[in-house]
Coordinates of C-alpha atoms and ligand atoms in Angstrom, one line a residue:
M14 CA 1.5 -13.7 -28.3
T15 CA 0.6 -11.2 -26.1
L16 CA -1.0 -11.7 -22.8
P17 CA -5.5 -10.1 -22.1
S18 CA -4.9 -6.7 -20.9
S19 CA -6.4 -7.1 -18.0
L20 CA -5.2 -8.6 -15.1
R21 CA -8.1 -11.6 -13.8
L22 CA -8.0 -12.7 -17.5
R23 CA -4.4 -12.6 -17.7
M24 CA -4.5 -14.7 -14.2
I25 CA -6.9 -16.6 -15.3
V26 CA -5.1 -17.0 -18.5
L27 CA -1.7 -18.8 -16.7
F28 CA -4.1 -20.6 -13.7
C29 CA -5.0 -23.0 -17.3
A30 CA -1.8 -23.2 -18.6
V31 CA -0.5 -24.3 -15.7
S32 CA -3.3 -26.7 -15.6
C33 CA -3.3 -27.5 -18.6
V34 CA 1.0 -28.9 -18.8
L35 CA 0.5 -30.2 -14.9
L36 CA -2.2 -32.4 -16.1
A37 CA -1.3 -33.4 -19.7
G38 CA 2.8 -34.4 -18.1
A39 CA 0.3 -36.0 -15.5
S40 CA -1.1 -38.2 -17.9
I41 CA 1.3 -39.3 -19.8
V42 CA 3.4 -40.1 -17.7
F43 CA 0.6 -42.4 -15.8
Y44 CA 0.1 -43.8 -19.3
F45 CA 3.8 -45.1 -19.6
L46 CA 3.5 -46.3 -16.3
L47 CA 0.0 -48.0 -16.5
Q48 CA 1.7 -48.6 -19.9
T49 CA 4.5 -50.7 -18.8
E50 CA 2.8 -52.6 -15.8
V51 CA 0.2 -54.4 -17.6
S52 CA 2.4 -55.3 -20.8
G53 CA 4.1 -57.0 -18.3
E54 CA 1.0 -58.8 -15.9
S55 CA 0.3 -60.0 -19.7
D56 CA 3.7 -60.9 -21.3
Q57 CA 3.4 -63.6 -18.2
Q58 CA 0.9 -64.6 -18.1
L59 CA 0.8 -65.5 -22.7
L60 CA 4.5 -67.3 -21.8
E61 CA 2.5 -69.1 -18.9
I62 CA -0.5 -70.1 -21.3
A63 CA 1.9 -71.1 -23.3
R64 CA 4.3 -73.6 -21.8
P65 CA 1.7 -76.5 -21.6
I66 CA 1.2 -75.8 -25.4
L67 CA 4.3 -76.2 -26.3
V68 CA 5.0 -79.2 -23.5
A69 CA 1.7 -81.4 -24.8
I70 CA 2.9 -80.0 -28.7
T71 CA 6.5 -81.8 -28.5
N72 CA 5.4 -84.6 -27.0
S73 CA 2.2 -84.8 -28.3
S74 CA 1.4 -88.0 -29.8
G75 CA -1.1 -86.6 -32.3
P76 CA -3.9 -83.6 -32.7
E77 CA -6.9 -84.4 -30.4
M78 CA -3.8 -84.1 -27.3
I79 CA -3.6 -80.8 -28.8
D80 CA -7.0 -79.5 -29.2
S81 CA -7.5 -81.0 -26.2
L82 CA -5.8 -77.9 -24.8
N83 CA -8.5 -75.5 -26.4
V84 CA -9.2 -72.9 -24.2
P85 CA -11.4 -70.0 -24.5
G86 CA -10.2 -67.2 -25.7
E87 CA -6.4 -68.6 -25.7
Y88 CA -5.9 -69.0 -29.2
F89 CA -2.6 -70.3 -31.0
E90 CA -0.8 -71.0 -34.2
L91 CA 2.1 -73.8 -34.3
L92 CA 4.1 -72.0 -37.6
D93 CA 6.2 -74.4 -39.1
S94 CA 10.0 -72.6 -40.8
Q95 CA 8.4 -71.1 -43.9
D96 CA 5.6 -69.3 -42.2
R97 CA 3.6 -72.2 -42.7
V98 CA 0.5 -73.1 -39.9
V99 CA 0.8 -76.6 -39.2
H100 CA -1.9 -76.4 -36.2
E101 CA -4.2 -73.6 -34.8
S102 CA -6.6 -74.7 -31.6
L103 CA -10.2 -75.0 -32.2
N104 CA -11.1 -71.9 -31.2
L105 CA -9.9 -70.0 -34.2
K106 CA -12.6 -72.2 -36.8
A107 CA -9.6 -72.2 -39.9
Q108 CA -10.3 -69.2 -39.6
L109 CA -6.1 -67.9 -39.2
L110 CA -4.6 -65.4 -37.7
R111 CA -2.4 -62.7 -39.5
F112 CA 1.4 -61.4 -38.3
P113 CA 2.8 -59.1 -39.5
A114 CA 6.6 -60.2 -41.0
P115 CA 8.7 -61.5 -41.1
I116 CA 8.6 -63.8 -37.5
D117 CA 12.1 -63.5 -35.2
R118 CA 12.9 -67.1 -35.4
T119 CA 16.4 -67.2 -33.0
S120 CA 14.3 -65.7 -29.6
P121 CA 10.2 -65.4 -27.9
T122 CA 8.8 -61.7 -28.9
F123 CA 6.2 -60.0 -28.0
Q124 CA 3.5 -58.4 -30.8
R125 CA -0.3 -56.5 -30.8
I126 CA -2.4 -57.3 -32.8
Y127 CA -5.5 -55.3 -34.4
D128 CA -8.0 -59.0 -35.8
S129 CA -11.5 -58.0 -36.9
R130 CA -13.0 -60.9 -35.1
F131 CA -10.8 -60.7 -31.2
G132 CA -10.0 -57.2 -31.2
W133 CA -6.5 -56.3 -30.1
L134 CA -4.6 -59.2 -29.1
V135 CA -1.1 -60.0 -27.9
V136 CA 0.7 -62.5 -29.6
T137 CA 3.7 -64.2 -27.9
F138 CA 6.2 -66.1 -30.7
L139 CA 7.8 -68.6 -29.3
P140 CA 11.0 -70.4 -31.6
F141 CA 11.9 -74.5 -30.6
Q142 CA 12.8 -77.3 -32.6
H143 CA 11.4 -80.8 -32.9
G144 CA 13.7 -83.4 -33.5
N145 CA 15.1 -81.1 -37.0
R146 CA 12.1 -78.9 -37.6
H147 CA 11.8 -75.7 -36.3
F148 CA 8.6 -73.8 -35.3
V149 CA 7.2 -71.3 -33.3
L150 CA 4.5 -71.5 -31.6
A151 CA 2.0 -68.0 -32.0
V152 CA -0.5 -67.8 -29.2
A153 CA -2.2 -64.7 -28.1
I154 CA -5.0 -63.6 -25.7
P155 CA -7.0 -60.4 -26.3
S156 CA -5.2 -57.5 -24.7
R157 CA -6.5 -56.0 -21.3
A158 CA -3.0 -53.9 -21.6
A159 CA -4.9 -52.6 -24.6
Q160 CA -8.3 -52.1 -23.8
I161 CA -7.5 -50.7 -20.3
L162 CA -4.4 -48.1 -22.1
T163 CA -6.8 -47.5 -25.3
D164 CA -10.0 -46.5 -21.5
F165 CA -7.3 -44.3 -19.5
R166 CA -6.6 -42.3 -23.4
Q167 CA -10.0 -41.8 -23.7
L168 CA -9.9 -40.8 -20.1
I169 CA -7.6 -38.1 -20.2
V170 CA -9.3 -36.9 -23.4
L171 CA -12.3 -36.3 -22.1
L172 CA -10.2 -34.8 -18.2
V173 CA -8.3 -33.1 -19.4
P174 CA -10.6 -30.2 -21.0
V175 CA -12.7 -31.3 -17.7
G176 CA -10.2 -30.5 -15.8
L177 CA -9.4 -27.0 -17.7
L178 CA -12.2 -26.0 -17.4
F179 CA -13.2 -26.5 -14.2
T180 CA -9.5 -24.9 -12.9
G181 CA -10.8 -22.2 -15.8
V182 CA -14.6 -21.2 -13.5
T183 CA -12.4 -21.7 -10.0
A184 CA -9.8 -19.5 -10.9
A185 CA -12.7 -16.3 -12.4
W186 CA -14.0 -17.0 -9.6
Y187 CA -11.2 -17.1 -6.9
V188 CA -9.1 -14.2 -8.4
G189 CA -13.4 -12.4 -8.8
K190 CA -13.9 -12.5 -5.0
S191 CA -9.3 -11.4 -4.9
L192 CA -9.4 -9.1 -7.3
R193 CA -12.7 -7.4 -5.8
P194 CA -11.6 -5.5 -3.4
I195 CA -8.8 -2.8 -6.1
R196 CA -12.1 -2.6 -8.1
D197 CA -13.8 -0.8 -5.8
L198 CA -10.8 0.9 -4.2
T199 CA -10.6 1.9 -8.2
R200 CA -13.7 2.9 -7.5
H201 CA -13.7 5.3 -5.1
A202 CA -10.3 6.5 -5.6
A203 CA -11.7 7.9 -9.8
E204 CA -14.7 9.2 -6.9
A205 CA -12.7 11.4 -4.5
T206 CA -10.9 12.4 -7.3
S207 CA -14.5 13.5 -9.6
R208 CA -15.1 14.8 -5.1
I209 CA -12.0 16.9 -4.7
S210 CA -13.1 18.6 -8.2
D211 CA -16.1 19.0 -8.0
P212 CA -17.6 21.3 -4.6
Q213 CA -21.4 20.6 -5.0
R214 CA -20.5 17.0 -3.9
R215 CA -18.5 17.6 -0.5
G216 CA -19.0 15.9 1.9
A217 CA -17.5 13.0 5.0
A218 CA -13.5 11.8 4.2
I219 CA -14.6 8.6 1.6
T220 CA -14.8 5.2 2.8
L221 CA -13.2 1.4 1.6
P222 CA -15.2 -1.6 3.1
V223 CA -12.5 -3.8 5.4
Q224 CA -13.9 -6.9 4.6
N225 CA -11.1 -8.3 6.8
P226 CA -7.6 -6.3 8.0
A227 CA -5.5 -8.8 7.9
D228 CA -5.4 -10.0 4.7
E229 CA -3.5 -8.1 2.5
M230 CA -6.3 -6.8 0.4
G231 CA -7.6 -5.4 4.2
R232 CA -4.6 -3.3 4.5
L233 CA -4.5 -1.8 1.6
A234 CA -8.4 -0.6 1.7
L235 CA -7.4 0.9 5.7
T236 CA -4.0 2.6 3.8
F237 CA -6.8 4.0 1.5
N238 CA -8.6 5.2 3.9
Q239 CA -6.0 6.9 6.0
L240 CA -5.0 8.1 3.1
F241 CA -7.8 9.4 1.5
A242 CA -9.5 11.0 4.9
R243 CA -5.9 12.9 5.5
M244 CA -6.3 14.1 2.2
H245 CA -10.0 15.1 2.7
S246 CA -8.8 16.9 6.0
I247 CA -6.0 18.5 3.9
V248 CA -8.5 19.7 1.4
E249 CA -11.2 20.9 3.8
Q250 CA -7.6 22.9 4.8
M251 CA -6.6 23.9 1.7
R252 CA -10.4 25.4 1.6
Q253 CA -10.7 26.9 4.2
F254 CA -7.6 28.2 4.4
V255 CA -8.9 30.4 0.9
T256 CA -11.8 30.8 2.7
D257 CA -10.4 32.7 5.3
A258 CA -7.5 34.3 3.8
S259 CA -10.1 36.2 1.1
H260 CA -12.4 37.2 4.0
E261 CA -9.3 39.1 6.9
L262 CA -7.8 40.9 3.5
R263 CA -11.2 41.2 2.1
T264 CA -11.7 44.2 4.6
P265 CA -8.9 46.1 4.4
L266 CA -9.5 45.7 0.9
S267 CA -12.8 47.3 0.7
I268 CA -11.7 50.1 2.9
L269 CA -8.7 51.2 1.1
Q270 CA -11.2 51.4 -2.2
G271 CA -13.3 53.3 0.2
E272 CA -11.2 55.6 1.5
T273 CA -9.7 56.5 -2.2
E274 CA -13.0 56.4 -3.5
L275 CA -13.9 59.3 -0.6
I276 CA -10.8 61.0 -1.7
L277 CA -11.7 61.5 -5.1
S278 CA -15.0 62.2 -5.5
S279 CA -14.6 66.4 -4.2
D280 CA -12.3 68.3 -3.7
R281 CA -10.6 68.3 0.0
S282 CA -8.4 70.0 3.0
A283 CA -4.5 68.8 3.8
G284 CA -6.3 68.2 7.1
E285 CA -8.4 65.6 5.5
Y286 CA -5.9 64.2 3.0
R287 CA -3.3 63.2 5.6
Q288 CA -6.2 61.7 7.3
S289 CA -7.1 59.7 4.8
L290 CA -4.0 59.3 4.0
T291 CA -3.0 57.7 8.0
V292 CA -6.5 55.4 7.6
L293 CA -4.4 54.4 3.5
E294 CA -1.1 54.4 5.2
S295 CA -2.3 51.9 8.5
E296 CA -4.3 48.9 6.4
L297 CA -1.5 49.0 4.1
K298 CA 0.8 48.1 7.2
K299 CA -2.0 44.9 8.0
L300 CA -2.5 43.9 4.5
S301 CA 1.3 43.5 4.0
R302 CA 1.6 42.2 7.7
I303 CA -1.1 39.4 6.3
V304 CA 0.9 38.7 3.0
E305 CA 4.0 38.6 5.4
G306 CA 2.8 36.3 7.6
L307 CA 0.6 33.7 4.3
F308 CA 4.7 34.3 3.5
T309 CA 5.7 33.2 6.1
L310 CA 3.7 30.2 6.7
S311 CA 3.7 29.2 3.6
M312 CA 7.9 28.2 3.5
A313 CA 7.3 27.2 6.8
D314 CA 4.6 24.4 5.4
A315 CA 7.8 24.0 1.8
G316 CA 10.1 23.2 4.6
E317 CA 12.2 26.0 3.7
L318 CA 12.1 29.0 5.7
R319 CA 15.8 29.9 6.3
L320 CA 16.9 30.1 9.2
A321 CA 20.5 31.9 10.4
K322 CA 22.5 30.8 12.8
D323 CA 23.0 33.5 15.0
A324 CA 24.9 33.5 18.1
L325 CA 23.2 34.8 20.5
Y326 CA 22.0 35.3 24.3
L327 CA 18.8 35.2 24.6
N328 CA 17.5 36.9 28.5
E329 CA 19.4 40.1 25.9
L330 CA 16.5 39.6 23.0
V331 CA 13.0 38.5 25.6
E332 CA 14.4 41.7 28.4
T333 CA 14.9 43.3 24.2
S334 CA 11.6 42.5 22.6
C335 CA 10.3 43.2 26.5
Q336 CA 11.3 46.7 25.9
L337 CA 10.2 46.8 22.2
V338 CA 6.3 46.4 23.6
L339 CA 6.7 48.5 26.5
P340 CA 5.1 51.2 24.4
R341 CA 1.8 49.3 24.4
A342 CA 1.7 48.0 27.4
T343 CA 2.2 51.6 29.9
A344 CA -0.5 52.5 27.4
K345 CA -3.5 50.8 28.4
N346 CA -1.5 50.3 32.4
I347 CA 0.0 47.0 32.1
R348 CA 3.9 46.3 34.0
I349 CA 5.4 44.0 32.6
L350 CA 7.6 41.6 35.1
T351 CA 10.5 39.7 33.8
D352 CA 12.0 37.4 34.7
V353 CA 15.0 36.1 33.6
P354 CA 18.4 35.1 33.8
A355 CA 21.7 37.7 34.9
E356 CA 23.9 35.6 33.6
P357 CA 24.0 35.2 29.2
V358 CA 22.0 32.5 28.4
P359 CA 23.7 31.8 24.5
Y360 CA 21.8 30.5 21.7
F361 CA 22.0 29.7 18.3
G362 CA 19.1 31.0 16.5
D363 CA 17.6 33.4 13.6
E364 CA 17.4 36.2 15.4
S365 CA 14.6 38.2 14.3
F366 CA 12.2 35.2 14.1
L367 CA 12.5 35.3 17.6
C368 CA 11.9 38.6 18.9
Q369 CA 8.6 38.4 16.2
L370 CA 7.8 35.4 18.2
F371 CA 8.4 37.3 22.0
I372 CA 7.0 40.5 20.6
D373 CA 3.8 38.4 19.1
L374 CA 2.9 36.4 21.9
L375 CA 4.0 40.0 24.5
D376 CA 1.5 41.1 22.3
N377 CA -1.1 38.9 22.5
A378 CA -1.1 39.5 25.9
I379 CA -1.1 43.0 25.6
K380 CA -4.0 42.9 23.7
Y381 CA -6.4 40.2 25.4
S382 CA -5.1 41.4 28.5
P383 CA -8.2 43.7 30.8
A384 CA -5.7 47.8 31.7
S385 CA -3.9 47.9 34.8
T386 CA -3.0 44.2 35.3
S387 CA 0.4 42.5 35.3
I388 CA 2.9 40.8 32.5
H389 CA 5.0 37.7 33.8
V390 CA 7.7 36.4 31.8
R391 CA 10.2 34.2 32.8
L392 CA 13.4 32.5 31.5
I393 CA 14.2 29.0 32.6
R394 CA 17.3 26.5 31.6
A395 CA 16.7 23.6 32.6
E396 CA 18.7 20.5 32.2
D397 CA 17.8 20.7 28.1
E398 CA 15.7 23.2 27.3
V399 CA 15.5 26.2 27.4
R400 CA 11.8 27.5 28.8
V401 CA 10.8 32.1 28.0
E402 CA 7.3 31.9 29.3
F403 CA 5.0 34.8 29.2
Q404 CA 2.1 35.1 31.7
D405 CA -1.2 37.3 31.6
E406 CA -4.1 38.2 33.5
G407 CA -6.2 38.7 30.9
I408 CA -9.4 37.0 29.8
G409 CA -8.2 33.4 29.3
I410 CA -9.0 30.9 26.5
P411 CA -11.5 28.5 26.3
E412 CA -10.6 25.2 26.5
H413 CA -12.5 23.5 24.1
D414 CA -10.5 26.3 20.9
Q415 CA -6.9 26.4 23.1
Q416 CA -6.4 22.9 20.2
R417 CA -7.7 25.1 17.4
I418 CA -5.0 27.9 18.5
F419 CA -2.5 27.6 16.5
E420 CA -4.3 27.1 13.7
R421 CA -3.6 29.5 11.3
F422 CA -7.2 32.4 11.2
F423 CA -8.0 30.5 14.1
R424 CA -9.6 33.5 17.0
V425 CA -11.5 33.3 20.1
H426 CA -12.0 37.1 20.3
A427 CA -12.3 39.1 17.7
T428 CA -9.7 41.8 17.5
S429 CA -11.0 45.9 17.3
G430 CA -8.1 45.5 14.4
E431 CA -6.2 48.2 16.1
G432 CA -2.4 47.4 17.2
Q433 CA -0.3 45.3 16.1
S434 CA -2.9 42.7 14.5
G435 CA -1.3 39.5 12.8
G436 CA -4.9 39.2 11.0
G437 CA -5.1 36.0 13.3
L438 CA -1.7 34.6 11.5
G439 CA -0.1 35.3 14.7
L440 CA 0.2 31.7 17.0
A441 CA 0.8 30.0 13.3
I442 CA 3.7 31.6 12.1
A443 CA 4.7 31.6 16.1
R444 CA 4.6 27.6 15.8
A445 CA 5.9 27.5 12.9
I446 CA 8.7 29.7 13.7
V447 CA 9.3 27.3 17.0
S448 CA 9.0 24.2 15.2
A449 CA 12.5 25.8 12.6
H450 CA 13.5 25.7 15.6
N451 CA 13.4 22.7 16.5
G452 CA 11.5 23.6 19.6
T453 CA 7.3 23.3 21.0
I454 CA 5.7 26.0 22.1
G455 CA 1.9 24.8 24.8
L456 CA -1.0 27.1 25.9
S457 CA -2.3 26.4 29.6
S458 CA -4.8 29.0 29.8
S459 CA -8.1 29.8 32.0
V460 CA -11.1 32.1 31.2
G461 CA -11.0 35.1 33.3
K462 CA -7.9 33.7 35.6
G463 CA -5.4 34.7 32.5
S464 CA -3.3 32.4 29.7
T465 CA 0.6 30.8 29.8
F466 CA 2.0 29.7 26.2
T467 CA 5.4 28.5 26.5
V468 CA 8.5 28.4 24.6
S469 CA 10.1 25.5 25.2
L470 CA 13.6 25.3 22.7
P471 CA 16.2 22.3 22.9
K472 CA 19.9 24.3 24.1
P473 CA 22.4 24.5 21.1
P474 CA 24.9 20.9 21.6
D475 CA 27.6 23.8 23.5
P476 CA 26.7 27.1 23.8
A477 CA 30.5 28.1 24.5
A478 CA 31.8 27.0 21.1
V479 CA 28.8 28.5 19.6
H480 CA 29.9 31.7 21.4
D481 CA 33.9 32.4 21.2
G482 CA 35.1 34.5 23.7
A483 CA 31.2 35.1 25.3
P484 CA 31.4 33.9 29.1
A485 CA 29.9 30.6 29.1
S486 CA 25.9 29.7 30.6
S487 CA 26.3 28.9 34.6
D488 CA 24.1 26.4 35.9
S489 CA 23.7 29.2 39.1
D490 CA 21.0 31.3 38.4
S491 CA 21.1 34.4 39.9
R492 CA 17.8 35.9 38.1
A493 CA 17.1 39.9 37.5
I494 CA 13.6 40.4 38.5
K495 CA 12.6 44.0 36.2
D496 CA 9.2 45.4 36.4
L497 CA 10.6 47.4 33.1
H498 CA 7.0 49.9 33.7
A499 CA 8.4 50.9 37.3
Ligands
ADP15 P1 -5.0 37.6 16.6 O1 -4.2 38.3 15.5 O2 -5.9 37.9 16.5 O3 -3.8 37.8 17.5 P2 -2.8 35.7 16.9 O4 -2.6 34.1 15.7 O5 -1.8 36.0 17.6 O6 -4.4 36.3 15.6 O7 -4.1 34.8 18.3 C1 -5.5 34.3 17.8 C2 -6.5 34.4 18.8 O8 -5.9 34.0 20.1 C3 -6.8 35.4 19.1 O9 -7.7 36.1 18.5 C4 -6.6 35.5 20.8 O10 -8.3 35.3 19.8 C5 -6.8 33.8 21.4 N1 -5.7 34.6 21.3 C6 -3.5 35.1 21.4 N2 -3.2 35.6 22.2 C7 -4.0 35.2 23.5 C8 -3.6 35.1 25.3 N3 -2.3 36.1 25.6 N4 -4.7 36.1 25.2 C9 -6.2 36.1 25.5 N5 -7.0 34.8 23.5 C10 -5.0 34.8 23.4

């Protein structure tokens, strides 16, 4: 047998089948219990009716005496050894009852017979001996049991289909009501799918109605709402990312195109060619930085940012990074003041990524600080982490933008394009590098006063083991504060 494909129909069929089996089983059990009960009762009644008749027959001096025992609704016949009726009750009016042969003459028996005049009768056959003659007294009364059982059968025949119909209707209503959230869910999920692929129908995230957040359907709807919200935000982020990325790529590309067209439009002097090629080189560098940045971020998103496990000294790396940006700082008359421990601070991480991180933060500090200000770089060893702080006296970042500052392509201030612009990816990459080292990056800033970016890196478990032969880090904090500009 194949079940209907709809869950609702399958559940209704299942409910009806279970109810049918239960109803039929219960009816059969009740029927047999009732049958046993009422038959036992009528057999007892028959014996009570038969007893005085039997006494009267065995003691009778004449048929009149027996006739006086005739009672309406109680019939009897006295049969001789050849089953001939020798006497019958007056109410039979000479129309004898027909008994199925043969009659048991050894012990009392009970039977149910149908008579066209009286309907169902229950009969007892009582064999007895009078003198040397053998008789059977047959006593019959209308069968109450048969009537009750017939009524009960009719009731069952009516009750089972009505019960099934009731079960079917109730199941259809309840299952339909219970499955409604799933239908809604299916509809909304389909709508969400079509919305994702249809740019015309963008909008707020889809939310399913939650009737009862405590029941299973409510929790399912809540979970789907979270899923839809997450999907919506991811899709929106992706859209925004594609828009921003294409915008970022378009500018250098159009400069490249314009510059190339200009060179090709007429013959140029060697100086002019050199000048154009310098522009091309700068734009190509910008492009490749953006593409490299996007590649790094996509690797980080996929959890595939391959980090080298270099054994290094963080104090040296911080100093080196500061030295590398020094020419750009000096060009703006910005002083870089480093405050790092004199002792080596061993660390275990990717040297080139960490160097890129420090340089990006230093470059930003230089880029967004007015001339003749200072940048403070501190390396602090705490209980279970190492912190590197980059504090500038620059333009600062408004509070409402601080939340979004690490998003890709997010910019508070338009950059002039000169310098090491990461195309708005610098801080996003910084966060990805720090996360890949299981660290965190934080910001505190106030507009007009400056910003402090703090990189917190967890201490490696056993720096001495990592740096074989290298001096173990000392907790006695002898520090060297240096002015690199001086
Ligand atoms: P960009 O290439 O634009 O510098 P980043 O991701 O490095 O990209 O920085 C994102 C934005 O954050 C910058 O455009 C700038 O508005 C702001 N920003 C970053 N660092 C600083 C800072 N030290 N001071 C002020 N604003 C900053």
